[in-house]
Structures are given as structure tokens and as C-alpha cells.
Amino acid sequence: MNMIRKISIAILTLTSAASCDSFLETNPDNRVELDSPEKAAQLLTSAYSNGAYTFTEWMGDNVTYTTGTTILTEHIQSYMWDEITSINQDTPANFWTTTYEAIAAANEVLAVIDELPGDRDLKKAVAGEAYLTRAYGHFMLVSLFSKHYDPETADEDPGIPYVTEPETEFVKKYTRGTVEEVFEKVEADLMEGLDLVDPSYYANSGKYHFNREAALAFASRFYLFKGDLDNCIKYSSELLDSDPYLYIKDIRELLDQTANADAFIKEYSDPTDASNLLVCRQITNFPVNVGYWPSPNMISSFYGSNPWDENDVRVDQQYPIYLRGSGWTLAKNEFLFERSSLTSNVGLYYTIASLFRGEEVLLNRAECYALQNKLNLAVADLQVLVDMRYENEPTVTLTALKNYYGISNNFQATFTYIIEERRKEFIHEGLRWFDIKRFNLPVSHFMPGGTLQLTSEDLRKIMQIPQAAIDVAGLTPNPR
């Protein structure tokens, strides 16, 4: 009889002793019996971490010192690149914990799915989703808590524990392995998932699960981060080649068809929008009036000029922009609240976030084309995005890019524009941090007492392993 075991992996032990006592007092037979692929599929709804990594926005170059918001300890520590000691939502420790909990759910399914009775094709589809969620969880963890993949050092750089079996010990010691080993295991799970996943089993909730389109977007990001340009292009093209415009959010149309800001925000992350490839419920305070934000001057600097001298629809006069104290935020996610009980006035804020969007896949492919010096193909991809983001659909030319940046190198001008568009497109979504790591970009943060600097090779760009994982699981901390 297959039962869902209590997730008590030592690396997840960030809760209080009282919660452990409460569990130990529970009847061990009061568990869900995994006796059908339908129940296994239901468990996989827990294989998507509800933790957000948008805390990286407070660490990156999309924000500055702003006032008039609620500033918690973790916001200050993130902004100053200090060790983040809190385990609250919107912290690295919370993301670590919730992601390993999600991985544990995938492992429970993979441990039993082959032996369950039922429809063979359904079991294959469930297994495919489980492989993809396990791969995605580990990939995001290694991308945050380890050095960015470098083929010259990946076989020596410390990775993160790659957990592939359900936990049976209350306290188990883990090793980190290397970045190379983690990437090899992620790739194996990703390929297995791509081969098995079948969206027909999620007809009514496809965007809340890994379907093939979301899996292709994951492959696009994975191979971009690994530096495997050919495979990034391959999987990006499998998604985009039918019609790349389909996967680019039509902001003009959303602005025209929605009556107010709330309606626009709801539509922005709606699963029916083809650009939203995988959506997930995330517990986060990020859309609230907390932390640090870009100043109005920063927003004007980011979006106020472009090689085409055209208006950017992402800061159109109709586009909802909210005050966050003395800062600004571009509205993207619906802001929701879950009460702890029907009669309670307390609870948790959450949002429906897009974990993968078509715009990222398009820019991933354009970057790879540029790196391969296939600039005509990179320009063609950029034209798709420009048509959808700028007034009057200006024509992308290498001459315009070179003139705008004042340089004569076609590659450098094209590549610089791609990275700038990534920054604009994914502001507030956390992806900028990975570009900061990939390209060894320095970051400056203004403080009333002076400017703080995060240098190109600063070790603080690698998130520290949570203290509980160091103390209990015996993991080696990242150097500082």
C-alpha cells in the first residue's frame, strides 16, 4: 500500500519543533493512499513551489533606495547583499524549503507510478510532469545557490543536493555534488519529461501544469544558461516556428480591451493568454507596498529612449503604474489574499505568476543567434518583439542599433539591445538577476550614507545555503 510520507528531509527543517511534535502526534495511517494515477496526478499539484524568487529584484539593478514602503529586515539584507537571515516568504530560505517540498512530491509520484493500475498513457503523462517538476525545481535551486554554469569550472563548483528518492529518514545527510552533476541530472529529467508529457490530460487546467509548450520554454532557458546554443535554438524554435507572434503578449490589445487597471492585471497573467506558458500560485508580498522599487527616474531611463525613437507600450499612458512609496511599479500580477480561515482577518498574500513566457523564449533564441553571428536571424526575432512593444512597428536594422549605441560592431550592438530588452520585458519578475550572474555585471545601490557596490565577481551573487541546511543536513556553505 503506497502512502504519502511526511516530508521531513533534513534540508527542509526550517520549521519549529512544535510543528514536528504536532506531526508525531498524528495517526500515521491518516494519509493519502496513492493507489491510482489520478491520485498521483492530484499530488503533483504540490510539485510546484509556491515560493517566489522575486527577492532577487531587491538585489538587482532594477531598484534603488526608496521610502514610504514597509521595509522588513529581509528587504534591507537583500538590498545590501547581506546574509538574509529570515525564513519568511520572499527569502532564499523560503524558496529553498518550498522548492525541496515540491521536489519531494514529484519523487513520491515517481516512486510508485509505474506500479499503479490504470491507463498506461495517463501514467506516462503523470510521470512526464513529475520529471519536469523535479528538473525545474533543482534547476532553479542551482541557478540561485550555486555559481552560474561555467564549462571550465562546473565539474568543481559546488552544486545543490539532487534528491531523487522519497525520504525515509527523519534526518539524512546530503552532499552538494557539483554544478556539472546537477546540470546532467536536470537534463536527464528534462528530456525524460519532454518525451512523456501529454497535455491532453490537463485540458481544463493546462497552464497550471507542465505541458509540452512550457517544457520547451524550460529547455530553452536551461540550454541558454548552459551555453548550449544549438539546443537552445532547437527547443525555442520548436515552440516559436509555428507563429512567434502568437507567444508575445499583445499589451496594446489588453489595454484597449480592459476597462480598468484591475481588469488589465488579471488579463496579463491569465492562463488563456498564449504568451503565458506556465502559471503558478506563489505566496509573496512582492506586489504589495513593501521593499525597494525603481524610482520614476529609473523607469524613465529604462523605457524613455530606444533606437527607434518610438513610444514603448510598456509605459504607455494607459498602462497601470502604481506608486510604491517614492518608487514605481509596472502592474503585472493580480494581487490576492488568502485568509487563514473563513472567519479570520489574517492570512497570506499571493499572486498568479507566469513562470515561463513566450517573450523569454524569443529573446533566448535571439541571443543564441547573435552569439553564433547569425545576426540576420537575431534581427528577425527582435523584429517580432519590437512590432509588439513599440508604436508604429519600426523596422529593426543593424545601422539603427549601431547608431543608437555609438559603436561600429554589429554583434555588440545587437547583443546589447537584446540584454536591454530582457531587462525591460521582465522587470519585477526576477529574471534580471540571472543575467547579472551570467554576464558578471556589477550592481550599485544608493543608500543615504553612500553607494554600495556589488562587483563583477562578487561571491555574494551566489545565495548562501540556508543555515538550517548547513547545521542539520551538513551542507558546506558557499564561500564569502
CSV table of C-alpha atoms in Angstrom, one decimal:
chain,number,residue,atom,x,y,z
A,1,MET,CA,0.0,0.0,0.0
A,2,ASN,CA,1.6,3.2,-1.2
A,3,MET,CA,1.2,6.1,1.3
A,4,ILE,CA,2.4,9.7,1.0
A,5,ARG,CA,5.1,10.0,3.7
A,6,LYS,CA,5.6,13.1,5.8
A,7,ILE,CA,8.2,15.3,4.1
A,8,SER,CA,10.9,15.6,6.7
A,9,ILE,CA,14.1,15.9,4.7
A,10,ALA,CA,16.7,17.5,6.9
A,11,ILE,CA,17.4,20.2,4.4
A,12,LEU,CA,13.8,21.3,4.7
A,13,THR,CA,13.9,21.6,8.5
A,14,LEU,CA,13.2,25.3,8.8
A,15,THR,CA,10.1,24.9,10.9
A,16,SER,CA,9.7,25.0,14.6
A,17,ALA,CA,9.9,22.0,17.0
A,18,ALA,CA,6.2,22.4,17.8
A,19,SER,CA,5.3,21.6,14.2
A,20,CYS,CA,7.3,18.4,14.4
A,21,ASP,CA,5.6,17.4,17.7
A,22,SER,CA,2.3,18.1,16.1
A,23,PHE,CA,3.1,15.7,13.3
A,24,LEU,CA,4.4,13.0,15.6
A,25,GLU,CA,1.1,13.1,17.5
A,26,THR,CA,-0.8,12.4,14.3
A,27,ASN,CA,-2.1,9.0,13.4
A,28,PRO,CA,0.4,7.7,10.8
A,29,ASP,CA,-2.4,6.0,8.9
A,30,ASN,CA,-4.1,9.3,8.3
A,31,ARG,CA,-2.5,9.7,4.9
A,32,VAL,CA,-3.5,9.7,1.3
A,33,GLU,CA,-3.2,6.4,-0.4
A,34,LEU,CA,-1.5,6.6,-3.8
A,35,ASP,CA,-3.4,3.8,-5.5
A,36,SER,CA,-4.3,5.3,-8.9
A,37,PRO,CA,-2.7,7.5,-11.5
A,38,GLU,CA,-5.5,10.0,-10.9
A,39,LYS,CA,-4.4,10.4,-7.2
A,40,ALA,CA,-0.8,10.7,-8.3
A,41,ALA,CA,-1.7,13.4,-10.7
A,42,GLN,CA,-3.5,15.2,-7.9
A,43,LEU,CA,-0.4,15.0,-5.7
A,44,LEU,CA,1.6,16.7,-8.5
A,45,THR,CA,-0.3,19.9,-7.9
A,46,SER,CA,2.1,20.1,-4.8
A,47,ALA,CA,5.1,19.6,-7.1
A,48,TYR,CA,5.2,23.3,-8.0
A,49,SER,CA,6.9,25.5,-5.4
A,50,ASN,CA,4.7,28.3,-4.0
A,51,GLY,CA,7.8,30.2,-3.1
A,52,ALA,CA,8.8,33.2,-5.2
A,53,TYR,CA,12.4,34.2,-6.2
A,54,THR,CA,11.4,37.8,-6.8
A,55,PHE,CA,13.6,38.7,-3.8
A,56,THR,CA,16.3,38.9,-6.4
A,57,GLU,CA,14.7,42.1,-7.7
A,58,TRP,CA,15.7,43.8,-4.4
A,59,MET,CA,19.3,42.6,-5.0
A,60,GLY,CA,19.5,43.6,-8.6
A,61,ASP,CA,19.9,46.8,-10.6
A,62,ASN,CA,16.1,47.4,-11.3
A,63,VAL,CA,15.7,49.1,-7.9
A,64,THR,CA,17.1,52.0,-5.9
A,65,TYR,CA,16.6,53.3,-2.4
A,66,THR,CA,13.0,54.3,-2.0
A,67,THR,CA,11.0,55.5,1.0
A,68,GLY,CA,7.4,55.2,2.1
A,69,THR,CA,7.1,51.4,2.0
A,70,THR,CA,7.2,48.8,4.7
A,71,ILE,CA,10.8,47.8,5.0
A,72,LEU,CA,11.4,44.4,6.7
A,73,THR,CA,14.8,43.0,7.7
A,74,GLU,CA,14.9,40.7,4.7
A,75,HIS,CA,14.4,43.7,2.4
A,76,ILE,CA,17.4,45.6,3.9
A,77,GLN,CA,19.6,42.5,3.8
A,78,SER,CA,18.7,41.8,0.2
A,79,TYR,CA,19.3,45.3,-0.9
A,80,MET,CA,22.6,45.5,0.9
A,81,TRP,CA,23.6,41.9,-0.2
A,82,ASP,CA,24.0,40.8,3.4
A,83,GLU,CA,23.2,37.3,4.5
A,84,ILE,CA,19.4,37.0,4.5
A,85,THR,CA,18.6,35.5,7.9
A,86,SER,CA,14.8,35.5,7.7
A,87,ILE,CA,12.9,32.4,6.6
A,88,ASN,CA,9.8,34.3,5.8
A,89,GLN,CA,8.2,34.4,2.3
A,90,ASP,CA,10.2,36.3,-0.3
A,91,THR,CA,13.5,35.0,1.1
A,92,PRO,CA,16.1,32.5,-0.3
A,93,ALA,CA,15.5,30.1,2.7
A,94,ASN,CA,11.7,30.1,1.9
A,95,PHE,CA,12.4,29.4,-1.7
A,96,TRP,CA,14.8,26.6,-0.8
A,97,THR,CA,12.3,25.0,1.5
A,98,THR,CA,9.2,25.2,-0.7
A,99,THR,CA,11.2,24.0,-3.7
A,100,TYR,CA,12.5,20.9,-2.0
A,101,GLU,CA,9.0,20.2,-0.7
A,102,ALA,CA,7.8,20.4,-4.3
A,103,ILE,CA,10.6,18.1,-5.4
A,104,ALA,CA,9.6,15.6,-2.6
A,105,ALA,CA,6.0,15.5,-4.0
A,106,ALA,CA,7.4,14.7,-7.5
A,107,ASN,CA,9.6,11.9,-6.0
A,108,GLU,CA,6.6,10.3,-4.2
A,109,VAL,CA,4.9,10.1,-7.6
A,110,LEU,CA,7.8,8.7,-9.5
A,111,ALA,CA,8.4,6.1,-6.8
A,112,VAL,CA,5.1,4.4,-7.4
A,113,ILE,CA,3.6,5.5,-10.8
A,114,ASP,CA,4.9,2.5,-12.8
A,115,GLU,CA,3.4,0.0,-10.5
A,116,LEU,CA,-0.1,1.6,-10.2
A,117,PRO,CA,-3.0,0.0,-12.1
A,118,GLY,CA,-4.8,2.2,-14.7
A,119,ASP,CA,-4.4,3.7,-18.1
A,120,ARG,CA,-0.9,3.4,-19.4
A,121,ASP,CA,-0.9,6.7,-21.3
A,122,LEU,CA,-2.1,8.6,-18.3
A,123,LYS,CA,0.6,7.1,-16.2
A,124,LYS,CA,3.2,8.1,-18.7
A,125,ALA,CA,1.8,11.7,-18.8
A,126,VAL,CA,1.9,11.9,-15.0
A,127,ALA,CA,5.4,10.6,-14.9
A,128,GLY,CA,6.4,13.2,-17.5
A,129,GLU,CA,5.0,16.0,-15.4
A,130,ALA,CA,6.8,14.7,-12.3
A,131,TYR,CA,10.2,14.5,-14.1
A,132,LEU,CA,9.7,18.1,-15.4
A,133,THR,CA,8.8,19.5,-12.0
A,134,ARG,CA,11.7,17.7,-10.4
A,135,ALA,CA,14.1,19.0,-13.0
A,136,TYR,CA,12.7,22.6,-12.8
A,137,GLY,CA,13.0,22.7,-9.0
A,138,HIS,CA,16.6,21.6,-9.0
A,139,PHE,CA,17.5,23.9,-11.9
A,140,MET,CA,16.1,27.0,-10.1
A,141,LEU,CA,17.9,26.0,-6.9
A,142,VAL,CA,21.3,25.5,-8.6
A,143,SER,CA,20.8,28.7,-10.5
A,144,LEU,CA,20.3,30.7,-7.3
A,145,PHE,CA,22.5,28.8,-4.7
A,146,SER,CA,25.5,27.9,-6.9
A,147,LYS,CA,27.8,29.7,-9.4
A,148,HIS,CA,26.4,30.2,-12.9
A,149,TYR,CA,27.3,27.2,-15.1
A,150,ASP,CA,30.8,27.6,-16.5
A,151,PRO,CA,32.1,24.7,-18.6
A,152,GLU,CA,35.6,25.4,-17.4
A,153,THR,CA,34.8,25.0,-13.7
A,154,ALA,CA,31.4,23.3,-13.5
A,155,ASP,CA,33.0,20.0,-12.5
A,156,GLU,CA,34.4,21.6,-9.4
A,157,ASP,CA,31.9,24.3,-8.5
A,158,PRO,CA,29.6,23.2,-5.6
A,159,GLY,CA,26.1,22.4,-6.7
A,160,ILE,CA,23.0,21.6,-4.6
A,161,PRO,CA,21.6,18.2,-3.4
A,162,TYR,CA,19.8,16.5,-6.2
A,163,VAL,CA,17.1,14.5,-4.5
A,164,THR,CA,15.6,11.6,-6.5
A,165,GLU,CA,14.0,9.3,-3.9
A,166,PRO,CA,11.3,9.8,-1.2
A,167,GLU,CA,12.7,10.5,2.2
A,168,THR,CA,12.5,7.6,4.7
A,169,GLU,CA,14.9,9.0,7.4
A,170,PHE,CA,14.0,11.8,9.7
A,171,VAL,CA,17.4,13.3,9.5
A,172,LYS,CA,19.5,12.5,6.5
A,173,LYS,CA,22.9,13.9,5.5
A,174,TYR,CA,23.2,15.2,1.9
A,175,THR,CA,26.1,16.3,-0.3
A,176,ARG,CA,26.0,19.1,-2.7
A,177,GLY,CA,27.7,17.4,-5.7
A,178,THR,CA,29.0,19.8,-8.4
A,179,VAL,CA,27.2,22.1,-10.8
A,180,GLU,CA,28.1,19.8,-13.6
A,181,GLU,CA,26.5,16.8,-11.9
A,182,VAL,CA,23.3,18.8,-11.1
A,183,PHE,CA,23.0,20.0,-14.8
A,184,GLU,CA,23.5,16.5,-16.0
A,185,LYS,CA,20.6,15.2,-13.8
A,186,VAL,CA,18.4,18.2,-14.7
A,187,GLU,CA,19.0,17.5,-18.4
A,188,ALA,CA,18.2,13.8,-18.0
A,189,ASP,CA,14.9,14.5,-16.1
A,190,LEU,CA,14.0,17.3,-18.6
A,191,MET,CA,14.5,15.1,-21.6
A,192,GLU,CA,12.5,12.3,-20.0
A,193,GLY,CA,9.7,14.7,-19.2
A,194,LEU,CA,9.7,16.1,-22.7
A,195,ASP,CA,9.3,12.7,-24.1
A,196,LEU,CA,6.4,11.7,-21.8
A,197,VAL,CA,4.4,14.8,-21.1
A,198,ASP,CA,0.9,14.8,-22.7
A,199,PRO,CA,-1.2,18.0,-22.3
A,200,SER,CA,-4.4,16.2,-23.3
A,201,TYR,CA,-4.7,15.1,-19.7
A,202,TYR,CA,-4.9,18.7,-18.5
A,203,ALA,CA,-7.4,20.1,-20.9
A,204,ASN,CA,-9.1,22.3,-18.2
A,205,SER,CA,-6.0,23.4,-16.4
A,206,GLY,CA,-3.2,23.1,-18.8
A,207,LYS,CA,-1.3,26.3,-18.0
A,208,TYR,CA,-1.1,25.3,-14.3
A,209,HIS,CA,0.8,22.2,-15.3
A,210,PHE,CA,3.9,21.5,-17.4
A,211,ASN,CA,2.5,20.9,-20.9
A,212,ARG,CA,4.8,20.5,-23.9
A,213,GLU,CA,5.0,24.2,-24.6
A,214,ALA,CA,6.1,25.0,-21.1
A,215,ALA,CA,8.6,22.2,-21.2
A,216,LEU,CA,10.1,23.6,-24.4
A,217,ALA,CA,10.4,27.0,-22.7
A,218,PHE,CA,12.2,25.3,-19.8
A,219,ALA,CA,14.5,23.6,-22.3
A,220,SER,CA,15.2,26.9,-23.9
A,221,ARG,CA,16.2,28.5,-20.6
A,222,PHE,CA,18.2,25.5,-19.5
A,223,TYR,CA,20.3,25.3,-22.6
A,224,LEU,CA,20.8,29.1,-22.7
A,225,PHE,CA,22.2,29.0,-19.2
A,226,LYS,CA,24.3,26.0,-20.0
A,227,GLY,CA,25.7,27.8,-23.1
A,228,ASP,CA,24.5,25.1,-25.5
A,229,LEU,CA,23.4,27.4,-28.2
A,230,ASP,CA,22.3,24.8,-30.7
A,231,ASN,CA,19.9,23.1,-28.3
A,232,CYS,CA,18.5,26.4,-27.1
A,233,ILE,CA,17.7,27.3,-30.7
A,234,LYS,CA,16.3,23.8,-31.3
A,235,TYR,CA,13.8,23.8,-28.5
A,236,SER,CA,13.0,27.5,-28.8
A,237,SER,CA,12.2,27.0,-32.5
A,238,GLU,CA,10.0,24.0,-31.8
A,239,LEU,CA,7.8,26.4,-29.8
A,240,LEU,CA,8.1,29.5,-31.9
A,241,ASP,CA,8.3,28.4,-35.5
A,242,SER,CA,4.5,27.9,-36.0
A,243,ASP,CA,3.9,31.6,-35.3
A,244,PRO,CA,6.3,33.6,-33.0
A,245,TYR,CA,3.8,36.5,-32.7
A,246,LEU,CA,1.3,34.1,-31.0
A,247,TYR,CA,3.6,33.9,-28.0
A,248,ILE,CA,4.2,37.6,-27.5
A,249,LYS,CA,1.7,39.3,-25.2
A,250,ASP,CA,-0.3,41.9,-27.0
A,251,ILE,CA,-0.2,44.7,-24.5
A,252,ARG,CA,-1.9,47.2,-26.8
A,253,GLU,CA,-4.9,44.9,-27.1
A,254,LEU,CA,-5.0,44.3,-23.4
A,255,LEU,CA,-5.0,48.0,-22.7
A,256,ASP,CA,-7.7,48.6,-25.3
A,257,GLN,CA,-10.0,45.8,-24.2
A,258,THR,CA,-9.8,46.2,-20.4
A,259,ALA,CA,-11.9,48.8,-18.6
A,260,ASN,CA,-9.6,49.5,-15.7
A,261,ALA,CA,-6.3,48.6,-14.1
A,262,ASP,CA,-7.6,45.6,-12.1
A,263,ALA,CA,-9.0,44.1,-15.3
A,264,PHE,CA,-5.7,44.6,-17.1
A,265,ILE,CA,-3.7,43.0,-14.4
A,266,LYS,CA,-6.0,40.0,-14.3
A,267,GLU,CA,-5.7,39.5,-18.0
A,268,TYR,CA,-1.9,40.0,-18.0
A,269,SER,CA,-1.3,36.7,-16.2
A,270,ASP,CA,-4.4,34.9,-17.5
A,271,PRO,CA,-3.7,31.3,-18.5
A,272,THR,CA,-5.7,31.7,-21.7
A,273,ASP,CA,-3.1,34.2,-22.9
A,274,ALA,CA,-0.8,32.3,-25.3
A,275,SER,CA,2.3,34.1,-24.1
A,276,ASN,CA,1.8,32.7,-20.5
A,277,LEU,CA,3.2,29.2,-20.9
A,278,LEU,CA,3.2,28.1,-17.3
A,279,VAL,CA,1.4,29.8,-14.4
A,280,CYS,CA,1.7,29.1,-10.7
A,281,ARG,CA,0.2,30.3,-7.5
A,282,GLN,CA,3.0,32.0,-5.4
A,283,ILE,CA,2.8,33.2,-1.9
A,284,THR,CA,4.6,36.5,-1.9
A,285,ASN,CA,4.4,40.1,-0.6
A,286,PHE,CA,6.2,41.4,-3.7
A,287,PRO,CA,3.2,43.1,-5.3
A,288,VAL,CA,2.5,44.9,-2.1
A,289,ASN,CA,3.8,48.2,-0.7
A,290,VAL,CA,7.0,46.7,0.7
A,291,GLY,CA,10.7,46.8,0.0
A,292,TYR,CA,12.6,48.8,-2.6
A,293,TRP,CA,11.4,49.8,-6.1
A,294,PRO,CA,12.7,51.6,-9.2
A,295,SER,CA,12.3,55.4,-8.9
A,296,PRO,CA,10.4,57.3,-11.5
A,297,ASN,CA,13.7,58.5,-13.0
A,298,MET,CA,14.8,54.9,-13.4
A,299,ILE,CA,11.6,53.9,-15.2
A,300,SER,CA,12.0,56.9,-17.5
A,301,SER,CA,15.7,55.9,-18.1
A,302,PHE,CA,14.8,52.3,-18.8
A,303,TYR,CA,11.9,52.9,-21.2
A,304,GLY,CA,12.3,56.6,-22.2
A,305,SER,CA,14.6,56.0,-25.2
A,306,ASN,CA,15.2,53.4,-27.8
A,307,PRO,CA,16.9,53.0,-31.2
A,308,TRP,CA,13.6,53.7,-33.0
A,309,ASP,CA,12.6,56.9,-31.1
A,310,GLU,CA,9.1,55.4,-30.6
A,311,ASN,CA,6.8,55.2,-27.6
A,312,ASP,CA,7.2,52.0,-25.6
A,313,VAL,CA,3.7,50.5,-24.9
A,314,ARG,CA,5.1,49.0,-21.6
A,315,VAL,CA,4.9,52.5,-20.2
A,316,ASP,CA,2.0,53.8,-22.3
A,317,GLN,CA,-0.1,56.4,-20.6
A,318,GLN,CA,-2.9,53.8,-20.3
A,319,TYR,CA,-0.5,51.3,-18.7
A,320,PRO,CA,-1.2,50.9,-14.9
A,321,ILE,CA,1.8,52.2,-12.9
A,322,TYR,CA,1.4,52.2,-9.1
A,323,LEU,CA,3.2,54.2,-6.5
A,324,ARG,CA,5.3,52.2,-4.0
A,325,GLY,CA,6.2,55.0,-1.6
A,326,SER,CA,8.6,57.1,-3.6
A,327,GLY,CA,9.0,54.3,-6.2
A,328,TRP,CA,7.0,53.0,-9.1
A,329,THR,CA,5.9,49.5,-10.2
A,330,LEU,CA,4.6,48.4,-13.5
A,331,ALA,CA,1.4,46.4,-12.9
A,332,LYS,CA,1.8,42.8,-14.0
A,333,ASN,CA,0.3,40.4,-11.4
A,334,GLU,CA,-3.1,40.2,-9.8
A,335,PHE,CA,-2.7,40.8,-6.1
A,336,LEU,CA,-4.8,38.3,-4.0
A,337,PHE,CA,-5.2,37.4,-0.3
A,338,GLU,CA,-5.9,34.1,1.3
A,339,ARG,CA,-7.4,34.1,4.8
A,340,SER,CA,-6.1,31.6,7.2
A,341,SER,CA,-9.7,30.6,7.9
A,342,LEU,CA,-13.2,31.7,6.8
A,343,THR,CA,-13.6,34.0,9.9
A,344,SER,CA,-10.0,35.2,10.1
A,345,ASN,CA,-8.7,38.7,9.2
A,346,VAL,CA,-5.1,37.4,8.8
A,347,GLY,CA,-3.6,35.3,6.1
A,348,LEU,CA,-1.1,35.3,3.2
A,349,TYR,CA,-0.8,37.4,0.1
A,350,TYR,CA,-0.3,35.6,-3.1
A,351,THR,CA,-0.4,36.1,-6.9
A,352,ILE,CA,-0.6,34.0,-10.0
A,353,ALA,CA,2.8,34.3,-11.7
A,354,SER,CA,4.0,33.3,-15.1
A,355,LEU,CA,7.0,31.0,-14.6
A,356,PHE,CA,7.6,30.9,-18.4
A,357,ARG,CA,6.6,33.4,-21.0
A,358,GLY,CA,6.9,33.3,-24.8
A,359,GLU,CA,8.9,36.5,-24.8
A,360,GLU,CA,11.7,34.9,-22.9
A,361,VAL,CA,11.9,32.0,-25.4
A,362,LEU,CA,12.1,34.5,-28.3
A,363,LEU,CA,14.9,36.6,-26.6
A,364,ASN,CA,16.7,33.4,-25.7
A,365,ARG,CA,16.8,32.4,-29.3
A,366,ALA,CA,17.8,35.9,-30.5
A,367,GLU,CA,20.7,35.8,-28.0
A,368,CYS,CA,21.9,32.5,-29.3
A,369,TYR,CA,21.7,33.6,-32.9
A,370,ALA,CA,23.7,36.7,-32.1
A,371,LEU,CA,26.3,34.6,-30.3
A,372,GLN,CA,26.6,32.4,-33.4
A,373,ASN,CA,26.9,35.6,-35.5
A,374,LYS,CA,23.7,34.9,-37.3
A,375,LEU,CA,22.7,38.5,-36.9
A,376,ASN,CA,20.0,38.4,-39.6
A,377,LEU,CA,18.1,35.7,-37.7
A,378,ALA,CA,18.6,37.6,-34.4
A,379,VAL,CA,17.2,40.8,-36.0
A,380,ALA,CA,14.2,38.8,-37.3
A,381,ASP,CA,13.4,37.7,-33.8
A,382,LEU,CA,13.9,41.2,-32.4
A,383,GLN,CA,11.5,42.5,-35.1
A,384,VAL,CA,8.7,40.3,-33.7
A,385,LEU,CA,9.2,41.8,-30.2
A,386,VAL,CA,9.6,45.4,-31.5
A,387,ASP,CA,6.4,45.1,-33.5
A,388,MET,CA,4.5,44.2,-30.3
A,389,ARG,CA,6.2,46.7,-27.9
A,390,TYR,CA,6.7,49.9,-29.8
A,391,GLU,CA,4.4,52.3,-31.5
A,392,ASN,CA,4.3,52.3,-35.3
A,393,GLU,CA,6.1,49.0,-35.5
A,394,PRO,CA,9.5,50.4,-36.5
A,395,THR,CA,11.9,48.4,-38.6
A,396,VAL,CA,14.9,46.8,-36.8
A,397,THR,CA,18.2,47.4,-38.6
A,398,LEU,CA,21.8,46.9,-37.6
A,399,THR,CA,22.5,50.5,-38.6
A,400,ALA,CA,19.9,51.9,-36.2
A,401,LEU,CA,21.3,49.8,-33.4
A,402,LYS,CA,24.9,50.8,-34.0
A,403,ASN,CA,24.0,54.5,-34.3
A,404,TYR,CA,22.0,54.3,-31.1
A,405,TYR,CA,24.8,52.8,-29.0
A,406,GLY,CA,27.5,54.8,-30.9
A,407,ILE,CA,29.5,51.7,-31.7
A,408,SER,CA,30.6,50.1,-35.0
A,409,ASN,CA,30.4,46.4,-34.1
A,410,ASN,CA,27.3,44.7,-35.4
A,411,PHE,CA,27.4,41.9,-32.8
A,412,GLN,CA,28.0,44.2,-29.9
A,413,ALA,CA,25.1,46.5,-30.8
A,414,THR,CA,22.7,43.6,-31.4
A,415,PHE,CA,23.7,41.8,-28.2
A,416,THR,CA,23.5,44.9,-26.1
A,417,TYR,CA,20.0,45.6,-27.4
A,418,ILE,CA,18.9,42.0,-26.6
A,419,ILE,CA,20.0,42.2,-23.0
A,420,GLU,CA,18.3,45.6,-22.6
A,421,GLU,CA,15.1,44.2,-23.9
A,422,ARG,CA,15.3,41.3,-21.5
A,423,ARG,CA,15.6,43.8,-18.7
A,424,LYS,CA,12.6,45.9,-19.8
A,425,GLU,CA,10.4,42.9,-20.6
A,426,PHE,CA,10.9,41.1,-17.3
A,427,ILE,CA,11.2,43.9,-14.8
A,428,HIS,CA,9.7,42.8,-11.4
A,429,GLU,CA,9.8,39.1,-12.4
A,430,GLY,CA,13.3,38.2,-11.0
A,431,LEU,CA,14.9,37.1,-14.3
A,432,ARG,CA,17.3,40.1,-14.4
A,433,TRP,CA,19.3,38.6,-11.5
A,434,PHE,CA,20.3,35.6,-13.7
A,435,ASP,CA,21.6,38.0,-16.4
A,436,ILE,CA,23.6,39.8,-13.7
A,437,LYS,CA,25.2,36.4,-12.8
A,438,ARG,CA,25.6,35.2,-16.4
A,439,PHE,CA,27.4,38.3,-17.6
A,440,ASN,CA,29.2,39.2,-14.4
A,441,LEU,CA,27.5,42.6,-14.2
A,442,PRO,CA,28.3,44.9,-11.4
A,443,VAL,CA,25.4,46.5,-9.4
A,444,SER,CA,25.3,49.8,-7.5
A,445,HIS,CA,22.8,50.6,-4.8
A,446,PHE,CA,22.3,54.0,-3.4
A,447,MET,CA,22.0,54.5,0.3
A,448,PRO,CA,21.7,57.8,2.3
A,449,GLY,CA,25.1,57.1,3.7
A,450,GLY,CA,26.8,56.3,0.4
A,451,THR,CA,26.7,54.0,-2.6
A,452,LEU,CA,27.0,50.2,-2.2
A,453,GLN,CA,28.9,48.2,-4.8
A,454,LEU,CA,28.4,44.5,-5.9
A,455,THR,CA,31.4,43.9,-8.0
A,456,SER,CA,31.5,41.7,-11.2
A,457,GLU,CA,33.0,38.6,-9.5
A,458,ASP,CA,31.4,39.2,-6.1
A,459,LEU,CA,30.8,36.0,-4.2
A,460,ARG,CA,27.6,37.4,-2.8
A,461,LYS,CA,25.9,36.9,-6.1
A,462,ILE,CA,25.6,33.2,-5.1
A,463,MET,CA,22.8,32.8,-2.5
A,464,GLN,CA,24.0,31.4,0.8
A,465,ILE,CA,22.8,27.9,1.7
A,466,PRO,CA,20.1,28.3,4.4
A,467,GLN,CA,21.6,28.0,7.9
A,468,ALA,CA,19.3,25.0,8.8
A,469,ALA,CA,20.7,23.1,5.8
A,470,ILE,CA,24.2,23.8,6.9
A,471,ASP,CA,23.6,22.9,10.6
A,472,VAL,CA,21.3,19.9,10.2
A,473,ALA,CA,22.0,18.4,6.8
A,474,GLY,CA,25.7,19.1,6.9
A,475,LEU,CA,25.9,21.0,3.7
A,476,THR,CA,29.0,23.1,3.0
A,477,PRO,CA,28.2,26.8,2.9
A,478,ASN,CA,29.2,28.9,-0.1
A,479,PRO,CA,32.4,30.9,0.4
A,480,ARG,CA,32.2,34.5,1.3
